[in-house]
Short mmCIF file of C-alpha atoms and ligand atoms in Angstrom, two decimals:
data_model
loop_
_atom_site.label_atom_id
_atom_site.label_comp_id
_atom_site.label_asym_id
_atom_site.label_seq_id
_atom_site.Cartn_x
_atom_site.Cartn_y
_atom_site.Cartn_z
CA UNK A 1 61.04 114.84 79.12
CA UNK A 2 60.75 111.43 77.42
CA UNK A 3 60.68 108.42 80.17
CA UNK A 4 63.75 106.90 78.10
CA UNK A 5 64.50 103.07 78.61
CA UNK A 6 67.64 102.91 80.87
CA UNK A 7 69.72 99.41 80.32
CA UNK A 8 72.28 99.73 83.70
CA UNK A 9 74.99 97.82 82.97
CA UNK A 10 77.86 98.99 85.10
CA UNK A 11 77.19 97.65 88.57
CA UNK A 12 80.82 97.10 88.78
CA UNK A 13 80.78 101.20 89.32
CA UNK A 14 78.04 101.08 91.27
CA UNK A 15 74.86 99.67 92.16
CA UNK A 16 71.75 101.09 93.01
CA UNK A 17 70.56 100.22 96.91
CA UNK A 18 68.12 97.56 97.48
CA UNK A 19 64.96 98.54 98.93
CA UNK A 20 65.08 96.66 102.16
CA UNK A 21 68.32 98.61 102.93
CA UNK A 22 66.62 102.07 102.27
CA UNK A 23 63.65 101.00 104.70
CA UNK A 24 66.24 100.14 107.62
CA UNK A 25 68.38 102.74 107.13
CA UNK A 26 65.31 105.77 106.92
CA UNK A 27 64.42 106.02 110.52
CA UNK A 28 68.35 106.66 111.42
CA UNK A 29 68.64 109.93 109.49
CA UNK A 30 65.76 112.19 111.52
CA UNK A 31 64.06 109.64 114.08
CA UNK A 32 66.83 108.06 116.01
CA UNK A 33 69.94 110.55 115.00
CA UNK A 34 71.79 110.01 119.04
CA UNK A 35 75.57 110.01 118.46
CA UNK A 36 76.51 106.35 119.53
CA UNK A 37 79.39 108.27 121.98
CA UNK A 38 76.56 109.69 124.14
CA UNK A 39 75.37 108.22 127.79
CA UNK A 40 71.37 108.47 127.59
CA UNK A 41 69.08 105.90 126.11
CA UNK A 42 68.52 107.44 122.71
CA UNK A 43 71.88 106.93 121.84
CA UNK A 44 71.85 103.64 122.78
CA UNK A 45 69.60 102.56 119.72
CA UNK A 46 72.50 104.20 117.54
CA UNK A 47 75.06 101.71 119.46
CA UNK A 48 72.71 98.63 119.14
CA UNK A 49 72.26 99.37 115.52
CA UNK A 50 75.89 99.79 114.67
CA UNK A 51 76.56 95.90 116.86
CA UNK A 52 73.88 94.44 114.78
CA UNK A 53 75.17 95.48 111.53
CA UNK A 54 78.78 94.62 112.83
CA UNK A 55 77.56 91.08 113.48
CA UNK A 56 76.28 90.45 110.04
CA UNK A 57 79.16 91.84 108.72
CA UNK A 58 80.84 89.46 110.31
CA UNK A 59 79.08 86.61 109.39
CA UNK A 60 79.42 87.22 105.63
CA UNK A 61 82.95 86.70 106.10
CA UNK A 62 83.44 84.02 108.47
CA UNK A 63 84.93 86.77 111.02
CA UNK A 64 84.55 87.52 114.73
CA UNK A 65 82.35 90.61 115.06
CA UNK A 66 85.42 92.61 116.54
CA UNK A 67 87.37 91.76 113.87
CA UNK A 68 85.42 94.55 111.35
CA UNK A 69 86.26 98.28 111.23
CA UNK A 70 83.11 100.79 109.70
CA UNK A 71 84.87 102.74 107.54
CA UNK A 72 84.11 105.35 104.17
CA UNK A 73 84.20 103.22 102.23
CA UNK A 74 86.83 100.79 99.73
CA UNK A 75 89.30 103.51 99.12
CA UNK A 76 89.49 103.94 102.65
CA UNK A 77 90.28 100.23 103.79
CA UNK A 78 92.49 99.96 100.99
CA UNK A 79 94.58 102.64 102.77
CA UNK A 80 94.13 101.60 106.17
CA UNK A 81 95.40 98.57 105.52
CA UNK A 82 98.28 99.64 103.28
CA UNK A 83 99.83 102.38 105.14
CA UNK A 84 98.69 101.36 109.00
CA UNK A 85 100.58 97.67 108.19
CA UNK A 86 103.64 99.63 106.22
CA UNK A 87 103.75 101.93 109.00
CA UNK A 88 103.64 100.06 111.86
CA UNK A 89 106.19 97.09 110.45
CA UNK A 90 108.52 99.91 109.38
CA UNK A 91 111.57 99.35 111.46
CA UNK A 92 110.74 95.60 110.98
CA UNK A 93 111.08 95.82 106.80
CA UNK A 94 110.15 98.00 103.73
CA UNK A 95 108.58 95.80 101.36
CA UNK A 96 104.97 95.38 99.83
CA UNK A 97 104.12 93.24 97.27
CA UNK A 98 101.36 93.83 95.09
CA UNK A 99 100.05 92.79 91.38
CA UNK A 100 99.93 95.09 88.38
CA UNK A 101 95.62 95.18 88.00
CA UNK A 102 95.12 96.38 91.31
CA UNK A 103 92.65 99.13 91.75
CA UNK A 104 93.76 102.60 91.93
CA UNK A 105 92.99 102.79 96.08
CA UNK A 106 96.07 99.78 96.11
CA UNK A 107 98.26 101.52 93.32
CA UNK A 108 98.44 104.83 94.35
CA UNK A 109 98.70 104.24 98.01
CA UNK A 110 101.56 102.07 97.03
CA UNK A 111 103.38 104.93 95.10
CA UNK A 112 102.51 106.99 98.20
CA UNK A 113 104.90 104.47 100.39
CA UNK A 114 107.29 104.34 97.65
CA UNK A 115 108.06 107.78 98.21
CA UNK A 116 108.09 107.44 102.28
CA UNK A 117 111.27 105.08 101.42
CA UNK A 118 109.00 101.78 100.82
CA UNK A 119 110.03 99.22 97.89
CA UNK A 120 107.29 97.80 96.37
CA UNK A 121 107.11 94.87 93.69
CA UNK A 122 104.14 94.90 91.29
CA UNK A 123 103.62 91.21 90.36
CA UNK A 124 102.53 91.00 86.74
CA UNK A 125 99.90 88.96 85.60
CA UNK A 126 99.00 86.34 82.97
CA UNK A 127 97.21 86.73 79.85
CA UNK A 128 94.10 86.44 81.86
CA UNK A 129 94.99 88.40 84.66
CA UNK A 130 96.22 85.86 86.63
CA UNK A 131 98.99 86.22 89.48
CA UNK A 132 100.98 83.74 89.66
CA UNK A 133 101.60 81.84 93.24
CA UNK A 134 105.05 81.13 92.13
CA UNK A 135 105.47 84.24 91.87
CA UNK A 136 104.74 85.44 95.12
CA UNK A 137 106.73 83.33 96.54
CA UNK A 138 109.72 83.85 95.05
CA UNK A 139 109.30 88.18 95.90
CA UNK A 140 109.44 87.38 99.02
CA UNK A 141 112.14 88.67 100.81
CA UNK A 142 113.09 89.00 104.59
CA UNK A 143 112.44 92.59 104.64
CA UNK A 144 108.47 91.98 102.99
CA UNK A 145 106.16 93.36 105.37
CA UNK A 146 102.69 93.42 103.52
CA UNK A 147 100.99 90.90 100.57
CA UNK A 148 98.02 93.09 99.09
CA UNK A 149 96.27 91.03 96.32
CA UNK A 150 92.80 92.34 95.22
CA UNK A 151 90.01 89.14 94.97
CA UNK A 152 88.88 90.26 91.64
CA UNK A 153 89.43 92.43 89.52
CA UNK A 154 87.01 95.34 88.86
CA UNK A 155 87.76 95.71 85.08
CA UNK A 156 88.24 92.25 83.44
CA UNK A 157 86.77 90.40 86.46
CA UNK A 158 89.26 87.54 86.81
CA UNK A 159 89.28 86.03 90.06
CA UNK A 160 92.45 85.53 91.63
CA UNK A 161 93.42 82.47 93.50
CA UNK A 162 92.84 84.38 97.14
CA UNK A 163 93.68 80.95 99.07
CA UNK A 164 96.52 79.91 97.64
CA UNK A 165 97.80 83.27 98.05
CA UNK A 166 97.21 83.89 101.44
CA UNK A 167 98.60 80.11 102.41
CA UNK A 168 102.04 81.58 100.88
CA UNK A 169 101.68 84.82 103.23
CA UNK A 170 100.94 82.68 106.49
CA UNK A 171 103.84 80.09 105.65
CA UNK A 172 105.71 83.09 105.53
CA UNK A 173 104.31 85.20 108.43
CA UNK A 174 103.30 88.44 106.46
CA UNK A 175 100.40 89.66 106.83
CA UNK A 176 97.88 89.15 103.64
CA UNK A 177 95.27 92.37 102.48
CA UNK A 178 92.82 91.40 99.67
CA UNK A 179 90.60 94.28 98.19
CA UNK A 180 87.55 92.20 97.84
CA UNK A 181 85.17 95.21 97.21
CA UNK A 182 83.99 92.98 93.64
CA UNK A 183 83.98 89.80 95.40
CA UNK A 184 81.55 89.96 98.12
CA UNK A 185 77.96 88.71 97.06
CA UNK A 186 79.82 87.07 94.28
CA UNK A 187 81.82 84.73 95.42
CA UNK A 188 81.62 83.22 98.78
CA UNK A 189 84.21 84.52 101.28
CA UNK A 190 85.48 82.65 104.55
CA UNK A 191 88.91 84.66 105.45
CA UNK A 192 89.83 81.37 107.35
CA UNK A 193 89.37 79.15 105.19
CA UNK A 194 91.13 81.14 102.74
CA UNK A 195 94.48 82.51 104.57
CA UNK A 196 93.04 86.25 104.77
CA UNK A 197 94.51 88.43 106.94
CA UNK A 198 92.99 92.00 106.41
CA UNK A 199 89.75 92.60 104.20
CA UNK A 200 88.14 95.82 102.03
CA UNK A 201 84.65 96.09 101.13
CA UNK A 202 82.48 98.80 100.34
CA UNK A 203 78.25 98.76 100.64
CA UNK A 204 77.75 100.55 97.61
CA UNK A 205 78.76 97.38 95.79
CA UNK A 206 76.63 95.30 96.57
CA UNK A 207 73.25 97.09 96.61
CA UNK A 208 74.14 99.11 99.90
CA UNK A 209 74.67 103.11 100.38
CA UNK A 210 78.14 104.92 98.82
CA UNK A 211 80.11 106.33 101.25
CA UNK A 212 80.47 103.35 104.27
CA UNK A 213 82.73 99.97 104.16
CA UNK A 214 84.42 98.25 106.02
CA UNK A 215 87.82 96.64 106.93
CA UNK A 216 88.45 93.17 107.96
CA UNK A 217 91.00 92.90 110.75
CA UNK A 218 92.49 89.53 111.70
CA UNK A 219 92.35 89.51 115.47
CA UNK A 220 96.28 90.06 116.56
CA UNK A 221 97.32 91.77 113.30
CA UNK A 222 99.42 94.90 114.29
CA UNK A 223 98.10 98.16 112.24
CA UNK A 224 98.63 101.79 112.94
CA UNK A 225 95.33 104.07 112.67
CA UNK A 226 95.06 106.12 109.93
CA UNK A 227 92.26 108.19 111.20
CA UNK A 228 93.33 109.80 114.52
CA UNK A 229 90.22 111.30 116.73
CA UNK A 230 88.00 110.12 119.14
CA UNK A 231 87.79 106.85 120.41
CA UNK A 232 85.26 104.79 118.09
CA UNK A 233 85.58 101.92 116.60
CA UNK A 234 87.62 100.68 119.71
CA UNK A 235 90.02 103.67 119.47
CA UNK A 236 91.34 102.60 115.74
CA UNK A 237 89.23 104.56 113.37
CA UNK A 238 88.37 107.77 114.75
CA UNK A 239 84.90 109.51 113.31
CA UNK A 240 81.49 109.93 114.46
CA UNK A 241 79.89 106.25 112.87
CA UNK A 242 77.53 107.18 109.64
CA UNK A 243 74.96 104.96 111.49
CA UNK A 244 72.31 104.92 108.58
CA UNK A 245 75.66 103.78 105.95
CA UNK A 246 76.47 101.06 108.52
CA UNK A 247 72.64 100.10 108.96
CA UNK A 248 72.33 99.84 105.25
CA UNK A 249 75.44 97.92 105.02
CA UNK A 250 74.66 95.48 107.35
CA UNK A 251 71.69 94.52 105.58
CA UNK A 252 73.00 94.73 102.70
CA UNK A 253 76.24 92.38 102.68
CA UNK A 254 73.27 89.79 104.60
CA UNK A 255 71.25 89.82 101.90
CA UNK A 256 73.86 90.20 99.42
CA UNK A 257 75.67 86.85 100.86
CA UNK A 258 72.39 84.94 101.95
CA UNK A 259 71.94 83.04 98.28
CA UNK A 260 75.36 83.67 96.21
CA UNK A 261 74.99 80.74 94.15
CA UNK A 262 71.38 81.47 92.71
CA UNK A 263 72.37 85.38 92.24
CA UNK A 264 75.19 84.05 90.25
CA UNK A 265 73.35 81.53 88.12
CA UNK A 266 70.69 84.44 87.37
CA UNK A 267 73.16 86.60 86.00
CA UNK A 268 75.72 83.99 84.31
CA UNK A 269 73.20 82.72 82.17
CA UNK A 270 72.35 86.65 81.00
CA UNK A 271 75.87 87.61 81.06
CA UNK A 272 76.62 84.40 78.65
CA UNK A 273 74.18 85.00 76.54
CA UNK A 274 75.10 88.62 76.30
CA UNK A 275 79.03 88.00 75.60
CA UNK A 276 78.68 84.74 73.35
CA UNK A 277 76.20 87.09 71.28
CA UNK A 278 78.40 90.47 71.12
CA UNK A 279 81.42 87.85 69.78
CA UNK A 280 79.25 85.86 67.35
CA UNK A 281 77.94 89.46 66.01
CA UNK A 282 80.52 91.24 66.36
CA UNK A 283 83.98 90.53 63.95
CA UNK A 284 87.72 92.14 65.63
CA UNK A 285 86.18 91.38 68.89
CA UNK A 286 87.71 89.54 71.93
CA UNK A 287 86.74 88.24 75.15
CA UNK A 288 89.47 90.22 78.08
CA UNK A 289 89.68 87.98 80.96
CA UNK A 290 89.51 84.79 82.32
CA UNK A 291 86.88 82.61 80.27
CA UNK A 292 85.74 80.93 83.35
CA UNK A 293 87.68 82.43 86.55
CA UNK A 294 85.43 85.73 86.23
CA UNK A 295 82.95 87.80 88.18
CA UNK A 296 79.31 86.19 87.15
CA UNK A 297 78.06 89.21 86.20
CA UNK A 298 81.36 90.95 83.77
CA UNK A 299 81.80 91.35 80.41
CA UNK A 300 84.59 92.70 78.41
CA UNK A 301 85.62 93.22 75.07
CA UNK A 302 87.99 94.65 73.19
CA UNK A 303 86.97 95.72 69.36
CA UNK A 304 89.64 96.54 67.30
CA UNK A 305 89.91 99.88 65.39
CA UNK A 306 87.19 101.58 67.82
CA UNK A 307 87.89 104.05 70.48
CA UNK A 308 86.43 103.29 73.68
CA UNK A 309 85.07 106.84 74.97
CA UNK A 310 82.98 107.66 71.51
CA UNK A 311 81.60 103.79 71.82
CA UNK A 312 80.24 105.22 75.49
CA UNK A 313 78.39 108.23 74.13
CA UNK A 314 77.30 106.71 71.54
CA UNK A 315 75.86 104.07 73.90
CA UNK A 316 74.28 106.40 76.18
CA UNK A 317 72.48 107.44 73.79
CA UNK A 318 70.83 104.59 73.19
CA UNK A 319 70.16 104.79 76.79
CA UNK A 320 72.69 101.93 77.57
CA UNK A 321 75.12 102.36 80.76
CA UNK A 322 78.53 100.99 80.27
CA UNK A 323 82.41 101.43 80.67
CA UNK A 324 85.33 101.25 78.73
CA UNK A 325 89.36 100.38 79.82
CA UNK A 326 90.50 103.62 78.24
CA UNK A 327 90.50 106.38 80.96
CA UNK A 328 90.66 109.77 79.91
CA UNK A 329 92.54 111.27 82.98
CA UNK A 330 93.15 114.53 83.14
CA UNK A 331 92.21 114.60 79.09
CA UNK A 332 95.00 113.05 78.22
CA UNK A 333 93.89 109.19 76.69
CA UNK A 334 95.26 106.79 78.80
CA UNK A 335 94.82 103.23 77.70
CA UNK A 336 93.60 100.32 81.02
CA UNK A 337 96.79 99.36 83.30
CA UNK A 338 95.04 96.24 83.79
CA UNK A 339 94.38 95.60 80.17
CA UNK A 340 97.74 96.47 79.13
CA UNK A 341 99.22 94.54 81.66
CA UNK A 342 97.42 91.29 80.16
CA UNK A 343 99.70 92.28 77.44
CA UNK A 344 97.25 93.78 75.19
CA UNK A 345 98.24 96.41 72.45
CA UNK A 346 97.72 99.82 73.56
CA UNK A 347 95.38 100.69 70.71
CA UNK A 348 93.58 97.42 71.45
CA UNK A 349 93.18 98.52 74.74
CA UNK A 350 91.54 101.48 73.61
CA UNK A 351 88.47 99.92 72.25
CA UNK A 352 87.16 97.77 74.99
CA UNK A 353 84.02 98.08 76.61
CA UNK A 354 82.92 96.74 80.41
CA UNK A 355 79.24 95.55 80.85
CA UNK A 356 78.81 94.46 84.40
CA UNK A 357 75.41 93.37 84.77
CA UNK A 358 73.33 92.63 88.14
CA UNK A 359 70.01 91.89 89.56
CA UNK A 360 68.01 94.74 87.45
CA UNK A 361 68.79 93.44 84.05
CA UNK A 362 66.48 91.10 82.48
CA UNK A 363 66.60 89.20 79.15
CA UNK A 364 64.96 91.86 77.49
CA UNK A 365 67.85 94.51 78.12
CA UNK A 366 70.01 91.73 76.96
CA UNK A 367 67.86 91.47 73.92
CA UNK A 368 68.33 95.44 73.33
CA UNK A 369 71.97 95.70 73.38
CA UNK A 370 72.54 92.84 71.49
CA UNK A 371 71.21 94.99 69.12
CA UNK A 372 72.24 98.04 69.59
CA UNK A 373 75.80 97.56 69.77
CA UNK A 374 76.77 95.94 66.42
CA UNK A 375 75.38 98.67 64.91
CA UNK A 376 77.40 101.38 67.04
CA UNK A 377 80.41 99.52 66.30
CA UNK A 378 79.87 99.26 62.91
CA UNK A 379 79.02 102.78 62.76
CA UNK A 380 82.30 104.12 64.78
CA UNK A 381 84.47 102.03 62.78
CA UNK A 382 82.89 103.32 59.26
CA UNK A 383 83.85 107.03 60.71
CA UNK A 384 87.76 105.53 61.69
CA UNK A 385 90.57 106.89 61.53
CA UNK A 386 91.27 105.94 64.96
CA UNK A 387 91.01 107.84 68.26
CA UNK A 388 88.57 109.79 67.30
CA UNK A 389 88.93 112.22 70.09
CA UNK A 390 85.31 113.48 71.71
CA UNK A 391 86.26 116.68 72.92
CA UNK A 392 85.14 115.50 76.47
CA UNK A 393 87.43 115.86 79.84
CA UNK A 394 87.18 113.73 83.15
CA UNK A 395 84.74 111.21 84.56
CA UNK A 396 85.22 107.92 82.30
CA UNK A 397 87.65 106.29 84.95
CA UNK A 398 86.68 102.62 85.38
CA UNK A 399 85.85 102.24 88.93
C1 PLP B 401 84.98 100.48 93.79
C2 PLP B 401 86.27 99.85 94.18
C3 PLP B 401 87.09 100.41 95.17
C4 PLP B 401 86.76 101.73 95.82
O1 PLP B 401 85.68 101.65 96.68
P1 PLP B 401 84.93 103.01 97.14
O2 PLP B 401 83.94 102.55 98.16
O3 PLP B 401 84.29 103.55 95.91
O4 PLP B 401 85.97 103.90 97.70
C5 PLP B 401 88.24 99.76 95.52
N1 PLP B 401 88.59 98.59 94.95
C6 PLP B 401 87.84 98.01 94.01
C7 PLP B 401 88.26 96.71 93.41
C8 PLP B 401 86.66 98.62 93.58
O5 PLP B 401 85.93 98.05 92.62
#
């Protein structure tokens, strides 16, 4: 096999885990592998471990240390804190508000509650992907028991104006959920400061392992469990711990958090370069998104009269890693919720492509797709009619 040049640009999806986070987490897998429940002294280290990592955790956010939950992962906290605050307010009121661009852990846990007898009001968004605090406000109704408003979006990476937000929640006493699984090591996060009530994140966003989050707790917020069990986690999230996830997380979101502002300027400058470049080259090409409101390291684009899923192939075959806002779920081509609710066309919405770069890419990979992407596009749109289909099922959601 040929060592082919990889250019990673989907770190949005996933990211790869930093080295210093593999070293910490190695000797909890074989060396020290005591289950934290246990009495003697080997299991003690497991305990210690999972304290220290809680602690930093903490820190990242501005939190108490027994204010954050180890969970799987995003999805996970998305749904603890969806269904235990529905669940436990439900003689109290049956309303959730939500936005339209949510990720798919929010969505369809809110369909989920629909059908358990919950209303729930989808706030749209502005051309940008904005919600609107005026908006909010006037949802509200006495019966509104949960505000879940992600801090920014995975796909177009708009930030949303969290504070604001959560100040309407408090003045109104309802609890406030962000999903900030893109937000954390971009943008710095202080859920006082910023009205936050409940919190998702998830390591394997921000160079940690897949598989372990957490969820922020406000200290006094009432939530039901959603995984019943033993006692860990203070009796409200059953499980023996994944103490090598949590290690690696700890690290992690402390390293991820430690220097924000020179991570971001790193990768604005390369993700401004890249995006001012695909637009100049590129004609029937537009920016989705807030121009500046946006994650430091997203890009995307819409080009018109190109369909999203052959752009990919043709991509990775260049050796290039990206995504596109048209999902083929269950085969069936389904155009971005978030893009169409920004009010783009559906067949618009067909032919955009997500780069999401972080701290691997370098001005050379920059360099390489600048010039290997006008060509693709050129190429795909010489061989239109439209929607070409590729024959290929599954696996192109945009995480
Ligand atoms: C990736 C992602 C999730 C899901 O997190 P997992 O850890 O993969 O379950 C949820 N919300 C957003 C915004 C995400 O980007």
């Amino acid at each position: 096999m040929g060592a082919k040049r990889i250019i990673y640009m989907d770190h949005s999806a996933t990211t790869y885990v930093r080295k210093e986070a593999v070293e910490a987490m190695t000797p909890y897998h074989a060396e020290h592998f005591g289950n934290p429940s246990s009495i003697y002294s080997i299991a003690r280290e497991s305990k210690m471990v999972i304290d220290t990592a809680r602690e930093q955790a903490a820190k990242a956010l501005g939190a108490e240390p027994d204010e954050i939950y180890f969970t799987s992962g995003g999805s996970e906290s998305d749904n603890w804190a969806i269904k235990g605050v529905a669940f436990v307010n439900r003689k109290k009121g049956n309303h959730i508000i939500t936005s339209k661009i949510e990720h798919h852990a929010v969505l369809h846990t809110c369909e989920y509650l629909e059908k358990e007898g919950f209303t729930v009001t989808y706030l749209p968004v502005d051309q940008y992907g904005l919600v609107d605090p005026a908006e909010l406000e006037k949802a509200i109704t006495d019966k509104t028991v949960l505000i879940s408003i992600m801090y920014a979006n995975n796909e177009i990476g708009t930030i949303e104006p969290i504070a604001e937000l959560g100040a309407i929640a408090r003045r109104h006493k309802i609890p406030f959920h962000t999903d900030a699984v893109q937000a954390v090591g971009n943008i710095p996060i202080d859920v006082n400061a910023q009205n936050i009530d409940l919190l998702s994140l998830s390591a394997h966003k921000f160079y940690g392992p897949k598989g372990v989050g957490a969820l922020y707790i406000r200290k006094g917020t009432k939530i039901d469990n959603l995984i019943h069990g033993g006692g860990q986690e203070r009796r409200r999230r059953a499980g023996t711990e994944n103490i090598a996830g949590i290690v690696g997380l700890g690290i992690a979101i402390e390293l991820a958090t430690a220097d924000i502002e020179g991570h971001n300027l790193k990768i604005r400058a390369l993700r401004d370069r890249l995006m001012s470049g695909i637009l100049a080259k590129i004609p029937n090409s537009r920016l989705n998104g807030h121009p500046e409101k946006r994650l430091p390291g997203n890009i995307n684009i819409s080009f018109e009269f190109i369909e999203g899923e052959s752009m990919l192939l043709w991509l990775d075959d260049e050796g290039i890693c990206a995504s596109t806002g048209s999902a083929c779920t269950s085969g069936s081509l389904e155009p971005s919720h978030v893009l169409l609710a920004t009010g783009l066309p559906v067949e618009i919405s067909h032919g955009s492509l997500r780069l999401t770069l972080g701290d691997i890419n370098t001005d050379a990979d920059v360099d390489f797709v600048l010039e290997v992407l006008p060509k693709v596009v050129s190429r795909l749109r010489e061989m239109s009619p439209l929607y070409q289909k590729s024959g290929k099922e599954g696996g192109c959601n945009v995480q």
